[in-house]
Amino acid sequence: MPSWRRVLPSLPVLQWGRAYNREALVSDGVAALIVTIMLIPQSLAYAMLAGLPPEVGLYASVAPLLLYAVFGTSRVLAVGPVAVVSLMTAAAIGHHAPAGTPEYWAVAITLAFLSGLLLLSMGLLRLGFLANFLSHPVISGFISASGILIAASQLRTLMGVSAEGHNFLDLSLSLMSQLGQVHVLTLAIGAATVAFLFWVRSGLKPLLQRLGMKPRAADVVAKTGPVAAIAVTTLLTWALDWQVQGVKIVGAVPQGLPPFTLPLWDLGLWQALLVPALLISVVGFVESVSVGQTLAAKRRQRIEPDQELVALGSSNLSAALTGGFPVTGGFARSVVNFDAGAQTPAAGVFTAAGITLASLFLTPALYYLPQATLAATIVVAVLSLVDFSILRKTWNYAKSDFSAVVATLVATLTVGVETGLIVGVGVSLALYLYRTSRPHMAEVGLVVGTEHFRNVQRHAVAVSPRVLSLRVDESLYFANSRALEDRINSAVASRHGLGHVILQCSAINDIDASALESLEAIDLRLRGAGVRLHLSEVKGPVMDRLRKTEFLNGLSGQVFLSHYQAIFELAPEVIA
């Protein structure tokens, strides 16, 4: 038993597996059937988005689901290829080999392997907090811009032209220059498929319910929209010989199980892929955890972010060893898995089995599948990711977050996905440093008849000309310690009868070494001017660190438990 207890933290499968029953089996089986139907066209489409043969999408949807079922802590997260990560994959490896070649595929495998190593290492070192550097506005701006880029990149397939471009502007100009060469039949197939898929998303389920179908059954049928589009356009292409008329088809898709593959052992290539792999890992982790936490909360469950890093790392390593490319938890398929009633990660195991059967027996039927149909599937899927409401929300609430969103959007669209994400994070951190380097500092006074102290500029409060009560609403560190010195020096210079400065520390969570030196300098300067420095309401962890220094021993004033106690002792007339 002790050995099992040591294993349990690393193997969540042992926790839910011991309580697995027939009811969960039925629920997971139904959910797996629905997700499999949805995942087959998505996997094919996202592989082509990444510049890989379509079967690679199927390969990347088998082993990762199995590994996540063993190591993952979410009961409903469905791991596999996703749009944004596929786009980042194409951007990362496009400079190392021509798309569609065996060399390109080998680099994609290497990228998945490196991403898996990074995620696994971060999980073992419990570095899940690093994802916190990607703020929600930055992620929202990045995903929206990526959705626009992905949709734009698929227009060339929908139009049947060969437009090129590594960013939105170049791609748009290239597409406009090719307008005279649009293949009308390809465009008709793509446009009709897009219109059908949009209608299926919003109109088919209500229609089926009006015809008497039960809501859950109607939802299941509605989810099969992409499969229906693939079946119809494939049959029409075969029956009407559209490929002879210039419609590009998927062609031969190899049958069989995912192959055993290894990454390229090229140190130079690994160095070139390190930053892209890190960005893909962090973006994938953030997307996966966000979805997992949202769905877990609806069932009063919880997930462990650090364990999720281990699970996603293992999933990506397995993808690299089975001919896949980088994967993560997908929003759309996870929501479908949740809504379909999945109870445990065993639903992912059943989905992997379904994908395996499709790889073994259904791939010959995809020969006549128009590439425009897969492009339409991608367009409809990614346009749901575009959310410009974040611009209005951040403009109204915080201009700094608005700036980060705009910077991320513009950089992603005009330069590229990797640069866009780096710019977004850089702008966010720069704005944070700027904001915290200019902390809000308020002179406070006593609200008469209470023990509460409030900003003298906002409330009618009682103060003493002999005491300056200053509240700093920020932790003190190297970037803002000088601002505190300047504020206190200015107050002392303008108040000739001042005898005490009380620093109310209720909002100070940390004081670093630079800020401590500033406090020592402030105390020394005030002592020379005949003014004593006091502290009040110092938090426990901050006080623990201050006690390890000589600052408290040399402090000219006192440390008070509460600010009211400080005023009671230093300026009792205010209270009276």
Coordinates of C-alpha atoms in Angstrom, one line a residue:
M1 CA 0.0 0.0 0.0
P2 CA 2.8 2.6 0.7
S3 CA 4.2 2.1 -2.8
W4 CA 0.7 2.8 -4.3
R5 CA 0.5 6.0 -2.3
R6 CA 3.7 7.1 -3.8
V7 CA 2.5 6.3 -7.3
L8 CA -1.0 7.9 -6.9
P9 CA 0.1 11.6 -7.3
S10 CA 1.7 10.7 -10.7
L11 CA -1.1 8.4 -11.9
P12 CA -4.5 10.0 -11.6
V13 CA -5.8 6.9 -13.6
L14 CA -5.6 4.9 -10.4
Q15 CA -7.9 7.4 -8.6
W16 CA -10.8 7.3 -11.1
G17 CA -10.1 3.8 -12.4
R18 CA -10.8 2.1 -9.0
A19 CA -14.3 3.6 -8.9
Y20 CA -15.1 2.9 -12.6
N21 CA -18.5 1.2 -13.2
R22 CA -21.0 0.3 -15.9
E23 CA -22.7 3.6 -15.8
A24 CA -19.5 5.5 -16.4
L25 CA -18.6 3.0 -19.2
V26 CA -21.9 3.7 -21.0
S27 CA -21.5 7.5 -20.6
D28 CA -17.9 7.4 -21.8
G29 CA -18.7 5.2 -24.7
V30 CA -21.5 7.5 -26.0
A31 CA -19.3 10.6 -25.5
A32 CA -16.4 8.9 -27.3
L33 CA -18.6 8.1 -30.3
I34 CA -19.6 11.7 -30.7
V35 CA -16.1 13.1 -30.2
T36 CA -14.7 10.5 -32.7
I37 CA -17.1 11.7 -35.3
M38 CA -16.1 15.3 -34.7
L39 CA -12.4 14.6 -34.3
I40 CA -11.8 12.7 -37.6
P41 CA -12.4 15.7 -39.9
Q42 CA -10.8 18.1 -37.5
S43 CA -7.6 16.0 -37.3
L44 CA -7.3 15.8 -41.1
A45 CA -7.9 19.5 -41.4
Y46 CA -5.5 20.6 -38.7
A47 CA -2.7 18.4 -40.1
M48 CA -3.1 20.1 -43.5
L49 CA -3.1 23.5 -41.7
A50 CA 0.2 22.5 -40.2
G51 CA 1.5 21.7 -43.7
L52 CA 1.5 17.9 -43.0
P53 CA -0.2 15.0 -44.8
P54 CA -3.8 14.5 -43.5
E55 CA -3.1 11.1 -42.0
V56 CA -0.7 12.7 -39.5
G57 CA -3.6 14.3 -37.9
L58 CA -5.1 10.9 -37.2
Y59 CA -1.7 9.7 -35.9
A60 CA -1.6 12.6 -33.5
S61 CA -5.0 11.8 -32.1
V62 CA -4.4 8.3 -30.8
A63 CA -1.4 7.9 -28.4
P64 CA -1.8 11.4 -26.8
L65 CA -5.4 10.5 -25.8
L66 CA -4.1 7.3 -24.2
L67 CA -1.3 9.0 -22.3
Y68 CA -3.5 11.8 -21.1
A69 CA -6.0 9.3 -19.7
V70 CA -3.1 7.9 -17.5
F71 CA -1.6 11.2 -16.4
G72 CA -4.3 13.9 -16.8
T73 CA -6.4 15.2 -14.0
S74 CA -9.3 16.5 -16.1
R75 CA -12.2 14.1 -16.5
V76 CA -13.3 15.5 -19.8
L77 CA -10.3 17.2 -21.6
A78 CA -9.8 15.8 -25.1
V79 CA -6.2 16.1 -26.3
G80 CA -5.2 16.3 -29.9
P81 CA -4.4 18.7 -32.8
V82 CA -5.9 22.2 -32.4
A83 CA -6.0 25.1 -34.7
V84 CA -3.7 27.6 -33.0
V85 CA -1.0 25.1 -32.2
S86 CA -1.2 23.8 -35.8
L87 CA -0.6 27.3 -37.1
M88 CA 2.3 27.8 -34.7
T89 CA 3.7 24.5 -35.8
A90 CA 3.6 25.5 -39.5
A91 CA 5.2 28.9 -38.6
A92 CA 8.0 27.2 -36.6
I93 CA 9.1 24.6 -39.1
G94 CA 8.3 26.4 -42.3
H95 CA 11.9 27.7 -42.5
H96 CA 13.5 24.3 -42.1
A97 CA 11.9 22.3 -44.9
P98 CA 9.3 22.5 -47.7
A99 CA 5.8 21.8 -46.5
G100 CA 4.5 18.3 -47.3
T101 CA 8.0 16.7 -47.6
P102 CA 9.3 13.9 -45.4
E103 CA 11.9 16.3 -44.0
Y104 CA 9.1 18.7 -43.0
W105 CA 7.3 15.8 -41.2
A106 CA 10.5 14.9 -39.4
V107 CA 11.0 18.4 -38.2
A108 CA 7.3 18.4 -36.9
I109 CA 8.0 15.2 -35.0
T110 CA 11.1 16.8 -33.5
L111 CA 9.1 19.9 -32.5
A112 CA 6.5 17.7 -30.7
F113 CA 9.3 15.8 -29.0
L114 CA 11.0 19.0 -27.8
S115 CA 7.7 20.5 -26.7
G116 CA 7.0 17.3 -24.7
L117 CA 10.3 17.5 -23.0
L118 CA 9.8 21.1 -22.0
L119 CA 6.3 20.5 -20.7
L120 CA 7.4 17.4 -18.8
S121 CA 10.3 19.2 -17.3
M122 CA 8.2 22.1 -16.3
G123 CA 5.7 19.7 -14.6
L124 CA 8.4 17.9 -12.7
L125 CA 9.9 21.2 -11.6
R126 CA 6.4 22.5 -10.7
L127 CA 6.8 25.5 -13.0
G128 CA 3.1 25.8 -14.0
F129 CA 3.1 29.4 -12.6
L130 CA 5.1 30.5 -15.7
A131 CA 1.9 30.4 -17.7
N132 CA 0.7 33.3 -15.5
F133 CA 2.9 35.6 -17.5
L134 CA 0.4 35.2 -20.4
S135 CA -2.4 37.5 -19.3
H136 CA -6.0 36.9 -20.5
P137 CA -6.0 40.0 -22.7
V138 CA -2.8 38.8 -24.4
I139 CA -4.1 35.3 -24.9
S140 CA -7.4 36.6 -26.2
G141 CA -5.7 39.0 -28.7
F142 CA -3.3 36.3 -29.8
I143 CA -6.0 33.7 -30.4
S144 CA -8.2 36.1 -32.2
A145 CA -5.4 37.2 -34.5
S146 CA -4.4 33.6 -35.0
G147 CA -8.0 32.8 -35.9
I148 CA -8.0 35.5 -38.5
L149 CA -4.6 34.3 -39.9
I150 CA -5.8 30.7 -40.1
A151 CA -9.0 31.7 -41.9
A152 CA -7.1 33.9 -44.3
S153 CA -4.6 31.1 -45.0
Q154 CA -7.4 28.8 -45.9
L155 CA -8.9 31.2 -48.5
R156 CA -6.4 30.2 -51.0
T157 CA -7.6 26.6 -50.8
L158 CA -11.2 27.7 -50.9
M159 CA -10.5 29.8 -54.0
G160 CA -8.2 27.2 -55.7
V161 CA -5.3 29.6 -56.0
S162 CA -1.6 29.4 -54.9
A163 CA -1.3 32.6 -52.8
E164 CA 1.6 32.8 -50.4
G165 CA 2.4 34.9 -47.4
H166 CA 3.8 34.6 -43.9
N167 CA 1.6 37.3 -42.4
F168 CA -1.9 38.7 -42.9
L169 CA -0.8 41.6 -45.0
D170 CA 1.3 39.6 -47.4
L171 CA -1.3 36.9 -47.7
S172 CA -4.1 39.4 -48.3
L173 CA -2.1 41.1 -51.1
S174 CA -1.2 37.7 -52.6
L175 CA -4.9 36.7 -52.6
M176 CA -6.0 39.9 -54.2
S177 CA -3.5 39.5 -57.0
Q178 CA -4.9 36.0 -57.7
L179 CA -8.6 37.0 -57.9
G180 CA -8.5 36.6 -61.7
Q181 CA -7.4 33.0 -61.3
V182 CA -10.1 31.7 -58.9
H183 CA -11.2 28.2 -59.6
V184 CA -15.0 28.6 -59.7
L185 CA -16.0 25.0 -59.0
T186 CA -13.5 24.8 -56.0
L187 CA -14.9 28.1 -54.7
A188 CA -18.5 26.8 -55.0
I189 CA -17.6 23.7 -53.1
G190 CA -15.9 25.7 -50.3
A191 CA -18.5 28.4 -50.0
A192 CA -21.4 25.9 -49.9
T193 CA -19.6 23.8 -47.3
V194 CA -18.9 27.0 -45.2
A195 CA -22.6 28.0 -45.4
F196 CA -23.7 24.5 -44.5
L197 CA -21.4 24.2 -41.5
F198 CA -22.5 27.6 -40.2
W199 CA -26.1 26.6 -40.6
V200 CA -25.5 23.2 -38.9
R201 CA -24.0 25.0 -35.8
S202 CA -27.0 27.3 -35.3
G203 CA -30.0 26.0 -37.2
L204 CA -30.0 22.2 -37.4
K205 CA -30.5 21.3 -33.7
P206 CA -33.6 23.6 -33.3
L207 CA -35.0 22.2 -36.6
L208 CA -34.6 18.6 -35.5
Q209 CA -36.2 19.4 -32.1
R210 CA -39.2 21.0 -33.9
L211 CA -39.5 17.8 -35.9
G212 CA -39.8 15.8 -32.6
M213 CA -36.3 14.6 -32.0
K214 CA -35.1 14.7 -28.4
P215 CA -32.6 17.4 -27.5
R216 CA -29.6 15.1 -26.8
A217 CA -30.2 13.1 -30.0
A218 CA -30.6 16.4 -32.0
D219 CA -27.3 17.6 -30.5
V220 CA -25.5 14.4 -31.5
V221 CA -26.8 14.7 -35.1
A222 CA -25.9 18.4 -35.3
K223 CA -22.3 17.5 -34.3
T224 CA -22.0 15.2 -37.3
G225 CA -22.3 18.2 -39.7
P226 CA -18.6 18.2 -40.7
V227 CA -18.8 14.4 -41.4
A228 CA -21.8 14.9 -43.5
A229 CA -20.1 17.6 -45.5
I230 CA -17.1 15.4 -46.1
A231 CA -19.3 12.5 -47.1
V232 CA -21.4 14.5 -49.6
T233 CA -18.6 16.4 -51.2
T234 CA -16.5 13.3 -51.5
L235 CA -19.3 11.4 -53.2
L236 CA -20.0 14.2 -55.6
T237 CA -16.4 14.6 -56.5
W238 CA -16.1 10.8 -57.2
A239 CA -19.4 10.7 -59.1
L240 CA -18.9 13.8 -61.2
D241 CA -15.1 13.6 -61.7
W242 CA -14.6 17.0 -60.2
Q243 CA -10.9 16.2 -59.8
V244 CA -10.6 16.1 -63.6
Q245 CA -12.1 19.6 -63.7
G246 CA -9.3 20.9 -61.5
V247 CA -10.7 20.4 -58.0
K248 CA -7.8 19.5 -55.7
I249 CA -8.4 16.3 -53.6
V250 CA -6.8 14.8 -50.6
G251 CA -5.6 11.8 -52.6
A252 CA -4.3 8.5 -51.2
V253 CA -4.3 8.4 -47.4
P254 CA -2.2 5.5 -46.1
Q255 CA -4.0 2.8 -44.1
G256 CA -2.6 1.4 -40.9
L257 CA -1.6 2.1 -37.3
P258 CA 0.4 5.1 -36.4
P259 CA 4.1 4.4 -37.2
F260 CA 6.9 4.3 -34.7
T261 CA 9.0 7.4 -35.3
L262 CA 12.0 9.2 -33.6
P263 CA 13.0 12.9 -33.6
L264 CA 15.9 14.2 -35.5
W265 CA 19.0 14.2 -33.3
D266 CA 20.4 17.5 -34.6
L267 CA 21.6 19.9 -32.0
G268 CA 21.5 22.9 -34.3
L269 CA 17.9 22.1 -35.2
W270 CA 17.0 21.7 -31.5
Q271 CA 18.5 25.1 -30.7
A272 CA 16.5 26.7 -33.6
L273 CA 13.3 25.1 -32.4
L274 CA 13.7 25.8 -28.7
V275 CA 11.9 29.1 -28.5
P276 CA 9.0 28.0 -30.8
A277 CA 8.7 24.8 -28.8
L278 CA 8.5 26.8 -25.6
L279 CA 5.9 29.2 -27.0
I280 CA 3.8 26.3 -28.3
S281 CA 4.1 24.5 -25.0
V282 CA 3.0 27.5 -22.9
V283 CA 0.2 28.5 -25.3
G284 CA -1.0 24.9 -25.4
F285 CA -0.8 24.6 -21.6
V286 CA -2.7 27.8 -21.0
E287 CA -5.5 26.8 -23.4
S288 CA -5.7 23.3 -22.0
V289 CA -5.8 24.4 -18.4
S290 CA -8.3 27.1 -19.0
V291 CA -10.7 24.7 -20.7
G292 CA -10.0 22.0 -18.1
Q293 CA -10.6 24.3 -15.1
T294 CA -13.8 25.8 -16.7
L295 CA -15.3 22.4 -17.3
A296 CA -14.2 20.9 -14.0
A297 CA -15.8 23.8 -12.0
K298 CA -19.2 22.9 -13.6
R299 CA -19.0 19.5 -11.9
R300 CA -17.3 20.8 -8.7
Q301 CA -14.1 19.0 -9.7
R302 CA -10.6 20.3 -9.8
I303 CA -7.5 19.9 -11.9
E304 CA -3.8 20.1 -10.9
P305 CA -1.9 22.5 -13.2
D306 CA 1.5 21.0 -12.5
Q307 CA 0.2 17.4 -13.1
E308 CA -1.4 18.8 -16.3
L309 CA 2.1 19.8 -17.5
V310 CA 3.2 16.2 -17.0
A311 CA 0.2 14.9 -18.8
L312 CA 0.6 17.2 -21.8
G313 CA 4.3 16.6 -21.9
S314 CA 3.7 12.8 -22.0
S315 CA 1.1 13.3 -24.7
N316 CA 3.4 15.3 -26.9
L317 CA 6.2 12.8 -26.4
S318 CA 3.9 10.0 -27.4
A319 CA 2.8 12.1 -30.5
A320 CA 6.4 12.4 -31.5
L321 CA 7.0 8.7 -31.2
T322 CA 3.9 7.8 -33.3
G323 CA 4.3 10.1 -36.3
G324 CA 2.4 13.1 -34.9
F325 CA 3.0 16.8 -34.2
P326 CA 2.4 19.1 -31.2
V327 CA -1.0 18.6 -29.4
T328 CA -2.9 20.1 -26.5
G329 CA -6.4 20.1 -25.0
G330 CA -8.9 21.4 -27.5
F331 CA -11.7 23.7 -26.5
A332 CA -14.4 22.6 -29.0
R333 CA -13.9 18.8 -28.6
S334 CA -13.6 19.0 -24.8
V335 CA -16.9 20.9 -24.6
V336 CA -18.5 18.3 -26.8
N337 CA -17.0 15.6 -24.6
F338 CA -18.4 17.3 -21.5
D339 CA -21.9 17.9 -23.1
A340 CA -22.0 14.3 -24.3
G341 CA -21.8 13.1 -20.8
A342 CA -18.2 11.8 -20.5
Q343 CA -17.4 10.9 -16.9
T344 CA -13.8 9.9 -16.9
P345 CA -10.7 10.1 -19.2
A346 CA -11.6 6.6 -20.4
A347 CA -13.7 8.4 -23.0
G348 CA -10.4 9.5 -24.5
V349 CA -9.3 5.9 -24.6
F350 CA -12.4 4.9 -26.5
T351 CA -12.0 7.9 -28.8
A352 CA -8.4 6.8 -29.6
A353 CA -9.8 3.3 -30.4
G354 CA -12.3 4.9 -32.8
I355 CA -9.6 7.0 -34.5
T356 CA -7.5 3.8 -34.8
L357 CA -10.3 2.0 -36.6
A358 CA -10.8 5.0 -38.9
S359 CA -7.1 4.8 -39.7
L360 CA -7.3 1.1 -40.5
F361 CA -10.5 1.0 -42.5
L362 CA -11.9 4.4 -43.5
T363 CA -8.9 6.2 -45.1
P364 CA -9.5 4.8 -48.6
A365 CA -12.8 6.5 -48.6
L366 CA -11.1 9.9 -48.3
Y367 CA -9.3 9.7 -51.6
Y368 CA -11.8 12.0 -53.4
L369 CA -12.3 14.4 -50.5
P370 CA -11.9 17.9 -51.8
Q371 CA -9.3 20.0 -50.0
A372 CA -11.7 22.9 -50.1
T373 CA -14.0 20.9 -47.7
L374 CA -11.3 20.6 -45.1
A375 CA -10.4 24.2 -45.5
A376 CA -14.1 25.1 -44.9
T377 CA -14.1 23.0 -41.8
I378 CA -11.1 24.9 -40.5
V379 CA -12.6 28.3 -41.3
V380 CA -15.8 27.6 -39.5
A381 CA -14.0 26.2 -36.5
V382 CA -11.5 29.1 -36.1
L383 CA -13.8 32.0 -36.7
S384 CA -15.5 31.0 -33.4
L385 CA -12.2 31.9 -31.7
V386 CA -12.2 35.5 -32.9
D387 CA -13.5 37.7 -30.2
F388 CA -13.1 41.5 -30.7
S389 CA -15.3 42.3 -27.7
I390 CA -12.1 42.1 -25.6
L391 CA -11.1 45.4 -27.3
R392 CA -14.2 47.2 -26.0
K393 CA -13.9 45.6 -22.5
T394 CA -10.3 46.5 -22.0
W395 CA -10.7 50.0 -23.4
N396 CA -13.5 50.7 -20.9
Y397 CA -11.7 49.0 -18.0
A398 CA -7.9 49.3 -18.3
K399 CA -6.1 51.1 -21.1
S400 CA -2.9 49.2 -20.3
D401 CA -4.6 45.9 -21.1
F402 CA -6.1 47.4 -24.2
S403 CA -2.6 48.4 -25.3
A404 CA -1.4 44.8 -24.8
V405 CA -4.3 43.4 -26.8
V406 CA -3.7 45.8 -29.7
A407 CA 0.0 45.2 -29.7
T408 CA -0.6 41.4 -29.7
L409 CA -3.1 41.6 -32.5
V410 CA -1.1 43.9 -34.7
A411 CA 2.2 42.0 -34.2
T412 CA 0.6 38.6 -34.8
L413 CA -1.1 39.8 -38.0
T414 CA 1.7 41.8 -39.5
V415 CA 4.8 39.8 -38.4
G416 CA 3.9 36.4 -37.3
V417 CA 2.5 34.2 -34.5
E418 CA 5.7 33.8 -32.5
T419 CA 6.6 37.5 -32.6
G420 CA 3.0 38.4 -31.8
L421 CA 3.0 36.4 -28.6
I422 CA 6.4 37.6 -27.5
V423 CA 5.4 41.2 -28.2
G424 CA 2.2 40.7 -26.2
V425 CA 4.0 39.3 -23.2
G426 CA 6.7 42.0 -23.5
V427 CA 4.2 44.8 -23.6
S428 CA 2.2 43.4 -20.7
L429 CA 5.4 43.1 -18.5
A430 CA 6.6 46.5 -19.5
L431 CA 3.2 48.1 -18.6
Y432 CA 3.2 46.2 -15.3
L433 CA 6.6 47.5 -14.4
Y434 CA 5.6 51.0 -15.4
R435 CA 2.4 50.8 -13.4
T436 CA 4.0 49.3 -10.3
S437 CA 6.9 51.7 -10.5
R438 CA 4.4 54.5 -9.9
P439 CA 2.4 53.1 -7.0
H440 CA -0.7 54.7 -5.7
M441 CA 0.2 56.4 -2.4
A442 CA -2.6 58.0 -0.3
E443 CA -2.4 60.2 2.7
V444 CA -5.1 58.8 5.1
G445 CA -7.0 60.2 8.0
L446 CA -9.4 58.8 10.6
V447 CA -13.1 58.6 9.7
V448 CA -14.6 60.2 12.8
G449 CA -16.4 57.8 15.1
T450 CA -14.7 54.7 13.6
E451 CA -11.3 53.1 13.6
H452 CA -11.1 53.2 9.8
F453 CA -8.6 55.3 7.8
R454 CA -9.4 56.6 4.3
N455 CA -7.9 58.8 1.6
V456 CA -8.0 62.5 2.7
Q457 CA -8.9 63.4 -0.9
R458 CA -12.0 61.2 -1.0
H459 CA -13.4 61.4 2.5
A460 CA -14.1 63.8 5.3
V461 CA -11.5 62.6 7.8
A462 CA -9.6 63.9 10.9
V463 CA -5.8 64.4 10.6
S464 CA -3.1 66.0 12.7
P465 CA -0.6 68.5 11.3
R466 CA 2.1 66.8 13.3
V467 CA 1.6 63.3 11.7
L468 CA 1.7 62.2 8.1
S469 CA -0.1 58.9 7.6
L470 CA 0.8 57.4 4.2
R471 CA -0.6 54.2 2.7
V472 CA 1.3 52.6 -0.2
D473 CA -1.0 50.4 -2.3
E474 CA 1.8 48.3 -3.8
S475 CA 4.6 46.0 -2.7
L476 CA 7.9 47.8 -2.4
Y477 CA 10.6 46.7 -4.8
F478 CA 13.5 48.2 -6.8
A479 CA 11.3 49.8 -9.4
N480 CA 9.2 51.9 -7.0
S481 CA 11.3 52.5 -3.9
R482 CA 12.6 55.8 -5.3
A483 CA 9.0 57.0 -5.8
L484 CA 8.3 56.4 -2.1
E485 CA 11.5 58.4 -1.1
D486 CA 10.4 61.3 -3.3
R487 CA 6.9 61.4 -1.9
I488 CA 8.0 61.4 1.7
N489 CA 10.8 64.0 1.0
S490 CA 8.2 66.3 -0.7
A491 CA 5.8 66.0 2.2
V492 CA 8.4 66.7 4.9
A493 CA 9.7 69.7 2.9
S494 CA 6.2 71.2 2.8
R495 CA 5.2 70.6 6.4
H496 CA 7.4 72.4 8.9
G497 CA 5.5 71.2 12.0
L498 CA 5.7 67.5 11.0
G499 CA 7.0 65.2 13.8
H500 CA 6.0 61.7 12.6
V501 CA 5.6 59.8 9.4
I502 CA 3.6 56.6 9.7
L503 CA 3.8 54.2 6.8
Q504 CA 0.6 52.1 6.7
C505 CA 1.7 48.7 5.3
S506 CA -1.6 47.0 5.0
A507 CA -1.3 46.7 1.2
I508 CA 2.4 45.9 1.1
N509 CA 3.0 42.1 0.5
D510 CA 6.7 42.2 0.0
I511 CA 9.7 44.5 0.5
D512 CA 12.8 43.6 -1.5
A513 CA 16.5 44.4 -0.7
S514 CA 16.4 47.7 -2.8
A515 CA 13.2 48.9 -1.1
L516 CA 14.7 48.0 2.3
E517 CA 17.7 50.2 1.6
S518 CA 15.3 53.0 0.6
L519 CA 13.5 52.6 3.9
E520 CA 16.8 52.8 5.7
A521 CA 17.7 56.0 3.8
I522 CA 14.3 57.5 4.4
D523 CA 14.6 56.8 8.2
L524 CA 18.1 58.3 8.3
R525 CA 17.0 61.4 6.4
L526 CA 13.9 61.9 8.6
R527 CA 15.9 61.4 11.7
G528 CA 18.2 64.2 10.6
A529 CA 15.1 66.5 10.1
G530 CA 13.8 65.6 13.6
V531 CA 11.0 63.4 12.2
R532 CA 10.4 59.8 13.3
L533 CA 9.4 57.0 10.9
H534 CA 6.8 54.4 12.1
L535 CA 5.3 51.4 10.5
S536 CA 1.8 50.0 11.0
E537 CA -0.2 47.0 10.0
V538 CA 2.9 45.1 8.7
K539 CA 1.9 41.7 7.3
G540 CA 3.4 38.6 9.0
P541 CA 5.6 37.4 6.1
V542 CA 7.0 40.9 5.6
M543 CA 7.7 41.3 9.3
D544 CA 9.4 37.9 9.4
R545 CA 11.9 39.2 6.8
L546 CA 12.4 42.5 8.4
R547 CA 13.2 40.8 11.7
K548 CA 16.2 39.2 10.0
T549 CA 17.7 42.6 9.3
E550 CA 19.0 45.5 11.5
F551 CA 16.4 47.8 10.1
L552 CA 13.9 47.4 13.0
N553 CA 16.6 47.7 15.6
G554 CA 17.7 51.1 14.2
L555 CA 14.2 52.4 13.4
S556 CA 13.7 55.8 14.8
G557 CA 10.0 55.1 15.5
Q558 CA 7.9 52.1 16.3
V559 CA 6.0 49.3 14.6
F560 CA 2.3 49.4 15.5
L561 CA -0.1 46.5 15.2
S562 CA -2.9 48.8 13.8
H563 CA -2.9 52.3 12.4
Y564 CA -5.5 53.3 14.9
Q565 CA -3.1 52.3 17.7
A566 CA -0.4 54.4 16.1
I567 CA -2.7 57.5 16.0
F568 CA -4.0 56.9 19.5
E569 CA -0.4 57.1 20.8
L570 CA 1.1 59.7 18.5
A571 CA -1.8 62.1 17.9
P572 CA -4.5 61.3 20.5
E573 CA -6.3 64.6 19.8
V574 CA -7.4 63.2 16.5
I575 CA -9.4 60.5 18.2
A576 CA -10.8 62.8 20.9

